[in-house]
Each structure stands twice: as C-alpha cells, then as structure tokens.
N, CA, C and O atoms as a MOPAC input file, in Angstrom:
PM7 MOZYME 1SCF
protein

 N      0.80600 1    -1.20900 1     0.15700 1
 C      0.10200 1     0.10400 1     0.13700 1
 C      0.82000 1     1.27500 1    -0.04300 1
 O      0.52900 1     2.16200 1    -0.84600 1
 N      1.78000 1     1.26400 1     0.73000 1
 C      2.83900 1     2.60500 1     0.96900 1
 C      3.47400 1     2.96100 1    -0.15600 1
 O      3.62100 1     4.13600 1    -0.49100 1
 N      3.93800 1     1.85600 1    -0.88700 1
 C      4.66500 1     2.17200 1    -2.21800 1
 C      3.96400 1     2.90300 1    -3.11700 1
 O      4.63900 1     3.44500 1    -3.99200 1
 N      2.54800 1     3.09600 1    -3.14100 1
 C      1.81900 1     3.93800 1    -3.97800 1
 C      1.72400 1     5.34200 1    -3.47900 1
 O      1.06500 1     6.21600 1    -4.04200 1
 N      2.42500 1     5.50600 1    -2.38400 1
 C      2.38600 1     6.81000 1    -1.79400 1
 C      3.67400 1     7.69100 1    -2.29300 1
 O      3.79600 1     8.90000 1    -2.09300 1
 N      4.66800 1     6.80500 1    -3.02200 1
 C      5.86300 1     7.48900 1    -3.31800 1
 C      5.54500 1     8.59000 1    -4.37400 1
 O      4.67800 1     8.37100 1    -5.22100 1
 N      6.28800 1     9.87300 1    -4.33800 1
 C      5.98300 1    10.91100 1    -5.02200 1
 C      5.70100 1    12.21200 1    -4.06900 1
 O      5.88100 1    12.21300 1    -2.85100 1
 N      5.28700 1    13.17800 1    -4.74300 1
 C      5.01400 1    14.54500 1    -4.21000 1
 C      3.58000 1    14.84000 1    -3.71000 1
 O      2.61600 1    14.71500 1    -4.46500 1
 N      3.48300 1    15.15200 1    -2.69300 1
 C      2.17500 1    15.68400 1    -1.96000 1
 C      2.15500 1    17.07100 1    -1.62800 1
 O      3.23000 1    17.55400 1    -1.27400 1
 N      1.02600 1    17.90000 1    -1.67600 1
 C      1.11700 1    19.12200 1    -1.45900 1
 C      0.09700 1    19.46600 1    -0.36700 1
 O     -1.03800 1    18.99200 1    -0.34200 1
 N      0.63800 1    20.41700 1     0.62700 1
 C     -0.12900 1    20.78000 1     1.76500 1
 C     -0.68000 1    22.16700 1     1.49500 1
 O     -0.97400 1    22.45500 1     0.33500 1
 N     -0.82800 1    22.96600 1     2.37900 1
 C     -1.32300 1    24.37400 1     2.23900 1
 C      0.04600 1    25.37500 1     2.71200 1
 O      0.87800 1    24.97100 1     3.52500 1
 N      0.10500 1    26.49300 1     2.17600 1
 C      0.88300 1    27.64900 1     2.23500 1
 C      2.43100 1    27.13400 1     2.16800 1
 O      3.32200 1    27.43100 1     2.96500 1
 N      2.53500 1    26.28000 1     1.01000 1
 C      3.77600 1    26.07200 1     0.71100 1
 C      4.42700 1    24.71000 1     1.33500 1
 O      5.57000 1    24.35000 1     1.05500 1
 N      3.56300 1    24.00400 1     2.21000 1
 C      4.04800 1    22.82000 1     2.85200 1
 C      3.94600 1    21.88400 1     1.84900 1
 O      3.19700 1    22.05900 1     0.88800 1
 N      4.74100 1    20.74900 1     2.00700 1
 C      4.88200 1    19.68700 1     0.97900 1
 C      5.43800 1    18.44900 1     1.67600 1
 O      6.01300 1    18.46700 1     2.76400 1
 N      5.21800 1    17.44300 1     0.97500 1
 C      5.85000 1    16.05800 1     1.35200 1
 C      6.27000 1    15.28900 1     0.15300 1
 O      5.45500 1    15.24900 1    -0.76900 1
 N      7.43700 1    14.65300 1     0.00400 1
 C      8.01900 1    14.11100 1    -0.93400 1
 C      8.48300 1    12.67500 1    -0.32000 1
 O      9.34700 1    12.60100 1     0.55400 1
 N      7.92300 1    11.72200 1    -0.78200 1
 C      8.28800 1    10.31300 1    -0.42800 1
 C      8.95400 1     9.59400 1    -1.48600 1
 O      8.56300 1     9.50700 1    -2.65000 1
 N     10.14800 1     9.00900 1    -0.91100 1
 C     10.96100 1     8.20800 1    -1.96800 1
 C     11.14900 1     6.89800 1    -1.17000 1
 O     11.00500 1     6.84000 1     0.05100 1
 N     11.49900 1     5.79800 1    -1.99700 1
 C     12.05900 1     4.53600 1    -1.45500 1
 C     13.35900 1     4.55000 1    -0.80700 1
 O     14.23400 1     5.15000 1    -1.43200 1
 N     13.69300 1     4.01600 1     0.32200 1
 C     15.04200 1     4.05500 1     0.81800 1
 C     15.51600 1     2.60700 1     0.30100 1
 O     15.43000 1     1.60100 1     1.00600 1
 N     15.93100 1     2.61100 1    -0.76500 1
 C     16.54500 1     1.50400 1    -1.42500 1
 C     17.48100 1     0.57400 1    -0.51700 1
 O     17.28600 1    -0.61500 1    -0.26800 1
 N     18.52600 1     1.36500 1    -0.08300 1
 C     19.66000 1     0.57500 1     0.80000 1
 C     19.04400 1     0.07800 1     2.03500 1
 O     19.57900 1    -0.88300 1     2.58800 1
 N     17.92000 1     0.64100 1     2.57300 1
 C     17.40600 1     0.13100 1     3.73600 1
 C     16.40300 1    -1.19300 1     3.62600 1
 O     16.00400 1    -1.92700 1     4.53000 1
 N     16.14100 1    -1.23700 1     2.21100 1
 C     15.13200 1    -2.48500 1     1.86300 1
 C     13.80900 1    -2.20500 1     1.77100 1
 O     13.48500 1    -1.02100 1     1.86100 1
 N     13.02800 1    -2.97300 1     1.62300 1
 C     11.46400 1    -2.80900 1     1.20300 1
 C     10.93600 1    -2.36400 1     2.57000 1
 O     11.30300 1    -2.71600 1     3.69100 1
 N      9.87000 1    -1.39900 1     2.15400 1
 C      9.12800 1    -0.91500 1     3.40600 1
 C      9.95500 1     0.18400 1     4.16700 1
 O      9.66600 1     0.46100 1     5.33100 1
 N     10.87900 1     0.74600 1     3.57400 1
 C     11.76500 1     1.76200 1     4.08700 1
 C     11.46100 1     3.09900 1     3.21200 1
 O     11.18300 1     3.01200 1     2.01600 1
 N     11.52400 1     4.16500 1     3.79900 1
 C     11.22800 1     5.32800 1     2.94800 1
 C     11.99700 1     6.59300 1     3.56800 1
 O     12.41900 1     6.63700 1     4.72300 1
 N     12.09900 1     7.50900 1     2.71100 1
 C     12.72800 1     8.64900 1     2.97600 1
 C     11.49700 1     9.88900 1     2.67000 1
 O     10.90600 1    10.06100 1     1.60400 1
 N     11.33100 1    10.64200 1     3.90100 1
 C     10.19300 1    11.59900 1     3.74100 1
 C     10.91400 1    13.03300 1     3.72500 1
 O     11.33600 1    13.47000 1     4.79600 1
 N     11.04300 1    13.64600 1     2.75900 1
 C     11.21600 1    14.94100 1     2.72100 1
 C     10.36500 1    15.88300 1     2.75400 1
 O      9.65200 1    16.01200 1     1.75900 1
 N     10.19700 1    16.76600 1     3.83800 1
 C      8.88700 1    17.61700 1     4.08100 1
 C      9.17900 1    18.89600 1     4.77100 1
 O     10.07800 1    19.04800 1     5.59900 1
 N      8.28700 1    19.87000 1     4.33400 1
 C      8.18600 1    21.03600 1     4.89400 1
 C      6.91000 1    20.95500 1     5.86400 1
 O      5.85000 1    21.12300 1     5.26100 1
 N      6.81100 1    20.76000 1     7.07200 1
 C      5.62200 1    20.48300 1     7.80400 1
 C      5.22600 1    21.72100 1     8.71500 1
 O      4.39000 1    21.54900 1     9.60300 1
 N      5.74900 1    22.84400 1     8.53600 1
 C      5.56200 1    24.04200 1     9.36600 1
 C      6.13100 1    25.23000 1     8.46200 1
 O      6.89000 1    25.07100 1     7.50600 1
 N      5.62000 1    26.47400 1     8.93900 1
 C      6.19400 1    27.69000 1     8.42300 1
 C      7.64600 1    28.22200 1     9.00100 1
 O      8.36800 1    29.05500 1     8.45200 1
 N      7.84300 1    27.67600 1     9.99200 1
 C      9.11700 1    28.01600 1    10.87400 1
 C     10.36800 1    27.57500 1    10.01500 1
 O     10.27000 1    26.50200 1     9.42000 1
 N     11.33100 1    28.17700 1     9.91700 1
 C     12.69800 1    27.84900 1     9.07400 1
 C     13.01600 1    26.41000 1     9.39100 1
 O     13.26200 1    25.63200 1     8.47000 1
 N     13.02500 1    25.99300 1    10.72700 1
 C     13.39200 1    24.72000 1    11.05500 1
 C     12.38200 1    23.62200 1    10.89900 1
 O     12.64500 1    22.48800 1    11.29700 1
 N     11.37300 1    23.88100 1    10.40000 1
 C     10.31600 1    22.74500 1    10.04500 1
 C     10.34200 1    22.26600 1     8.77600 1
 O      9.29800 1    22.17600 1     8.13000 1
 N     11.60400 1    21.88300 1     8.24300 1
 C     11.82600 1    21.26700 1     7.04800 1
 C     12.81800 1    20.09500 1     7.27600 1
 O     13.63300 1    20.14300 1     8.19700 1
 N     12.74200 1    19.09900 1     6.47100 1
 C     13.72100 1    18.02200 1     6.63000 1
 C     13.54300 1    16.83800 1     6.16200 1
 O     12.52500 1    16.61200 1     5.50900 1
 N     14.48900 1    15.83100 1     6.39400 1
 C     14.16300 1    14.38900 1     5.61000 1
 C     14.38200 1    13.56400 1     6.62800 1
 O     15.40900 1    13.58100 1     7.30700 1
 N     13.23100 1    12.64100 1     6.82200 1
 C     13.13800 1    11.57600 1     7.80700 1
 C     13.03500 1    10.36200 1     7.21700 1
 O     12.45600 1    10.19100 1     6.14400 1
 N     13.72400 1     9.23700 1     8.04700 1
 C     13.52900 1     7.81500 1     7.69500 1
 C     12.03800 1     7.44900 1     8.16000 1
 O     11.47600 1     7.91800 1     9.14900 1
 N     11.54200 1     6.58200 1     7.31500 1
 C     10.23400 1     6.12900 1     7.70300 1
 C      9.99800 1     4.63100 1     7.28200 1
 O     10.37900 1     4.21700 1     6.18700 1
 N      9.35800 1     3.84200 1     8.19300 1
 C      9.08900 1     2.51400 1     8.19600 1
 C      7.60500 1     2.15500 1     7.96900 1
 O      6.77400 1     2.58500 1     8.76900 1
 N      7.19900 1     1.33900 1     6.85400 1
 C      6.01300 1     0.76500 1     6.73400 1
 C      5.44600 1     0.08300 1     7.77800 1
 O      6.12800 1    -0.80600 1     8.28900 1
 N      4.22700 1     0.32600 1     8.25700 1
 C      3.54000 1    -0.68000 1     9.10300 1
 C      2.17300 1    -0.79500 1     8.76300 1
 O      1.82100 1    -0.05400 1     7.84500 1
 N      1.20800 1    -1.61200 1     9.31700 1
 C     -0.06500 1    -1.92600 1     8.99500 1
 C     -0.87400 1    -0.60000 1     8.81400 1
 O     -1.63400 1    -0.46500 1     7.85600 1
 N     -0.68200 1     0.44600 1     9.82400 1
 C     -1.37800 1     1.65600 1     9.71700 1
 C     -0.88100 1     2.68800 1     8.77600 1
 O     -1.68600 1     3.56600 1     8.46400 1
 N      0.38700 1     2.73100 1     8.24200 1
 C      1.01400 1     3.65300 1     7.40300 1
 C      2.46800 1     3.65000 1     7.51900 1
 O      3.08100 1     2.58400 1     7.58100 1
 N      3.01900 1     4.71400 1     7.54900 1
 C      4.34900 1     5.05400 1     7.63200 1
 C      4.82900 1     5.63700 1     8.96900 1
 O      4.40200 1     6.76300 1     9.22500 1
 N      5.60000 1     5.09000 1     9.81700 1
 C      6.18900 1     5.66500 1    11.10800 1
 C      7.50300 1     6.24600 1    10.91300 1
 O      8.40800 1     5.70300 1    10.27900 1
 N      7.56900 1     7.37500 1    11.48900 1
 C      8.93200 1     8.17300 1    11.43600 1
 C      8.99500 1     8.99700 1    12.62900 1
 O      7.99700 1     9.19700 1    13.32100 1
 N     10.14500 1     9.48400 1    12.89000 1
 C     10.41300 1    10.45200 1    13.97400 1
 C     10.91300 1    11.72400 1    13.35300 1
 O     11.52200 1    11.70100 1    12.28300 1
 N     10.66700 1    12.82100 1    14.00200 1
 C     11.15000 1    14.09000 1    13.68600 1
 C     11.31100 1    15.24900 1    14.98200 1
 O     10.95800 1    14.77900 1    16.06400 1
 N     11.62900 1    16.20500 1    15.01200 1
 C     11.84200 1    17.03600 1    16.09500 1
 C     10.58300 1    17.03400 1    17.00700 1
 O     10.72600 1    17.07100 1    18.22900 1
 N      9.36700 1    16.99100 1    16.44000 1
 C      8.35000 1    17.00100 1    17.61700 1
 C      7.71200 1    15.68200 1    17.90100 1
 O      6.52000 1    15.53700 1    18.17000 1
 N      8.67500 1    14.65400 1    17.81100 1
 C      8.46400 1    13.36100 1    18.26100 1
 C      8.01700 1    12.10000 1    17.22400 1
 O      8.17200 1    12.22500 1    16.00900 1
 N      7.60100 1    11.20300 1    17.66200 1
 C      7.17400 1    10.04900 1    16.72500 1
 C      5.73300 1    10.34200 1    15.97100 1
 O      4.76500 1    10.82800 1    16.55600 1
 N      5.74700 1    10.01600 1    14.75800 1
 C      4.49100 1    10.37200 1    13.77700 1
 C      4.19800 1     9.17300 1    13.28200 1
 O      4.91800 1     8.17900 1    13.37100 1
 N      2.92400 1     9.25600 1    12.64400 1
 C      2.48800 1     8.26800 1    11.80600 1
 C      1.75300 1     9.09700 1    10.72300 1
 O      0.91300 1     9.98200 1    10.88600 1
 N      2.28300 1     8.58700 1     9.56200 1
 C      1.51400 1     8.93700 1     8.35400 1
 C      0.65000 1     8.03900 1     7.70100 1
 O      1.01700 1     6.96100 1     7.23300 1
 N     -0.73900 1     8.57500 1     7.66200 1
 C     -1.65000 1     7.54000 1     7.29500 1
 C     -2.61400 1     7.98200 1     6.01000 1
 O     -2.66400 1     9.18700 1     5.76400 1
 N     -3.28500 1     7.17900 1     5.28300 1
 C     -4.08900 1     7.62400 1     4.27600 1
 C     -5.35900 1     8.28100 1     4.86700 1
 O     -5.81800 1     7.97900 1     5.96900 1
 N     -5.92600 1     9.28200 1     3.96600 1
 C     -7.19100 1     9.92400 1     4.52100 1
 C     -7.55600 1    10.81500 1     3.33600 1
 O     -7.02500 1    10.71700 1     2.23000 1
 N     -8.57100 1    11.75100 1     3.68000 1
 C     -9.14100 1    12.45100 1     2.59600 1
 C     -8.97600 1    13.84000 1     3.17700 1
 O     -8.48300 1    14.04700 1     4.28500 1
 N     -9.48200 1    14.90500 1     2.24300 1
 C     -9.53100 1    16.11700 1     2.86300 1
 C     -9.97600 1    16.53200 1     4.16000 1
 O     -9.40600 1    17.26000 1     4.97300 1
 N    -11.13500 1    15.93000 1     4.22600 1
 C    -11.68600 1    16.25900 1     5.61300 1
 C    -10.91700 1    15.61700 1     7.00200 1
 O    -11.01400 1    16.09800 1     8.13100 1
 N    -10.24400 1    14.58400 1     6.67900 1
 C     -9.38000 1    13.98100 1     7.78500 1
 C     -8.13800 1    14.92900 1     7.97400 1
 O     -7.42400 1    14.67000 1     8.94300 1
 N     -7.76100 1    16.06500 1     7.12100 1
 C     -6.68700 1    16.93800 1     7.35400 1
 C     -7.15100 1    17.71400 1     8.24600 1
 O     -6.32800 1    17.96900 1     9.12500 1
 N     -8.25400 1    18.24100 1     8.37700 1
 C     -8.88800 1    19.15400 1     9.23500 1
 C     -8.70900 1    20.51500 1     8.66200 1
 O     -9.09500 1    21.49900 1     9.29400 1
 N     -8.18500 1    20.61000 1     7.58400 1
 C     -7.94400 1    21.93000 1     6.86900 1
 C     -9.03400 1    22.34300 1     5.85600 1
 O     -9.20700 1    21.56500 1     4.91700 1
 N     -9.72800 1    23.36000 1     5.90800 1
 C    -10.67100 1    23.77300 1     4.97200 1
 C    -10.19100 1    23.87600 1     3.59400 1
 O    -11.01900 1    23.67100 1     2.70600 1
 N     -8.89800 1    24.18300 1     3.24800 1
 C     -8.30900 1    24.37800 1     1.93800 1
 C     -8.36500 1    23.11000 1     1.22100 1
 O     -8.62600 1    23.08800 1     0.01900 1
 N     -8.12000 1    21.99300 1     1.93300 1
 C     -8.12100 1    20.56000 1     1.39100 1
 C     -9.40300 1    19.90200 1     1.59200 1
 O     -9.38200 1    18.68300 1     1.42600 1
 N    -10.50900 1    20.42700 1     1.90900 1
 C    -11.64100 1    19.75200 1     2.37700 1
 C    -12.33200 1    18.83000 1     1.25900 1
 O    -13.03200 1    17.84200 1     1.48300 1
 N    -12.01300 1    19.32300 1     0.10000 1
 C    -12.55800 1    18.79900 1    -1.20800 1
 C    -11.79500 1    17.64500 1    -1.81800 1
 O    -12.30200 1    16.96500 1    -2.71000 1
 N    -10.48700 1    17.39900 1    -1.30700 1
 C     -9.60900 1    16.44200 1    -1.87100 1
 C     -9.95400 1    15.07300 1    -1.44700 1
 O    -10.55000 1    14.94700 1    -0.37700 1
 N     -9.65800 1    14.03000 1    -2.14500 1
 C     -9.97400 1    12.76000 1    -1.74700 1
 C     -8.67300 1    11.68000 1    -1.58900 1
 O     -8.73500 1    10.57600 1    -1.04800 1
 N     -7.71300 1    12.18100 1    -2.08700 1
 C     -6.44500 1    11.34400 1    -2.09800 1
 C     -5.43300 1    12.27600 1    -1.28200 1
 O     -4.84200 1    13.24500 1    -1.75900 1
 N     -5.33500 1    11.78900 1     0.09100 1
 C     -4.31500 1    12.67800 1     0.90000 1
 C     -3.85000 1    11.74500 1     2.01800 1
 O     -4.49900 1    10.76400 1     2.38100 1
 N     -2.58400 1    12.15000 1     2.57800 1
 C     -1.88700 1    11.64100 1     3.57700 1
 C     -1.98700 1    12.63400 1     4.85000 1
 O     -1.93300 1    13.86200 1     4.78500 1
 N     -2.12200 1    11.96100 1     5.86300 1
 C     -2.40400 1    12.81900 1     7.11700 1
 C     -1.42100 1    12.43900 1     8.27100 1
 O     -1.32200 1    11.26500 1     8.62600 1
 N     -0.68200 1    13.45900 1     8.86400 1
 C      0.08900 1    13.25000 1    10.18500 1
 C     -0.64800 1    13.34800 1    11.44100 1
 O     -0.56800 1    12.55200 1    12.37700 1
 N     -1.40600 1    14.44300 1    11.37600 1
 C     -2.34800 1    14.89700 1    12.43400 1
 C     -3.28200 1    15.91400 1    12.00700 1
 O     -3.12500 1    16.59800 1    10.99500 1
 N     -4.28500 1    15.99800 1    12.82500 1
 C     -5.26800 1    16.93200 1    12.32500 1
 C     -4.62800 1    18.47500 1    12.19000 1
 O     -4.02400 1    18.97100 1    13.14200 1
 N     -4.78100 1    19.06900 1    11.14000 1
 C     -4.09100 1    20.24800 1    10.78600 1
 C     -2.87500 1    20.05200 1    10.11900 1
 O     -2.25900 1    21.05700 1     9.76500 1
 N     -2.35000 1    18.77500 1     9.84900 1
 C     -1.38200 1    18.45200 1     9.12800 1
 C     -1.37100 1    17.34300 1     7.98900 1
 O     -1.17300 1    16.15200 1     8.23100 1
 N     -1.61400 1    17.87800 1     6.68000 1
 C     -2.06100 1    16.93900 1     5.69100 1
 C     -1.48800 1    17.37100 1     4.39900 1
 O     -1.25900 1    18.55900 1     4.16900 1
 N     -1.23500 1    16.34800 1     3.48700 1
 C     -0.92200 1    16.65800 1     2.09800 1
 C     -1.59300 1    15.86100 1     1.24600 1
 O     -1.72100 1    14.66800 1     1.52200 1
 N     -2.17600 1    16.44700 1    -0.03500 1
 C     -3.06900 1    15.74900 1    -0.89600 1
 C     -2.44500 1    15.91800 1    -2.36200 1
 O     -1.60800 1    16.76800 1    -2.66600 1
 N     -3.00400 1    14.95400 1    -3.21800 1
 C     -2.65200 1    14.92900 1    -4.60900 1
 C     -4.01700 1    15.13300 1    -5.17900 1
 O     -5.03900 1    14.74900 1    -4.61100 1
 N     -3.98800 1    15.79200 1    -6.39900 1
 C     -5.21100 1    16.09600 1    -7.07500 1
 C     -5.79600 1    14.91600 1    -7.81100 1
 O     -6.84900 1    15.03900 1    -8.43700 1

C-alpha cells in the first residue's frame, strides 16, 4: 500500500511532502522530505518504516504516523474537497489532485 504513496504531495501555504523509497534500507523503508510548518526549522528528511497503519517516522516534534485519508481528515478547509491525502495529524495533511 505505501509504495503507492511515493511521489510529491502538496499541503497548504507552501507545505509539501516528498516520499521516496530508501533502497539501501530495503523494502518498506522510505525517506520523507517535508516542509511541515512555516518556521525555518520545520523542514527536513526523515526515515520512515511501513506498518499496517501507514508509515512511522520520527522528527523533532516526536514520533509520527503518516496515514491515508481524505481532505476532511486533514482538518484543513483548503483541502476539504480532496480525496487522495496523507495525514500526520489534524491540521497537517498533504494531498494529490
């Protein structure tokens, strides 16, 4: 399931998520390059591991789970009509058209 998530996802106000396979680490391992906030330090690349729920990863604000959802699940009115989204938490989501 998570291999289908590889590629670029768009958030609001310039936020983004780019998922690529971490080939040296093996199947089910990903690199998540993301701008997840507007502060200068809220950008980075994080190692992720596929689980039954989605992709688990750690960043400065602690352990996170990236999971499939829709615009409503993001909790952001700008993404409300989107159907293909990935959500970290309410208020942080990334979608494809």
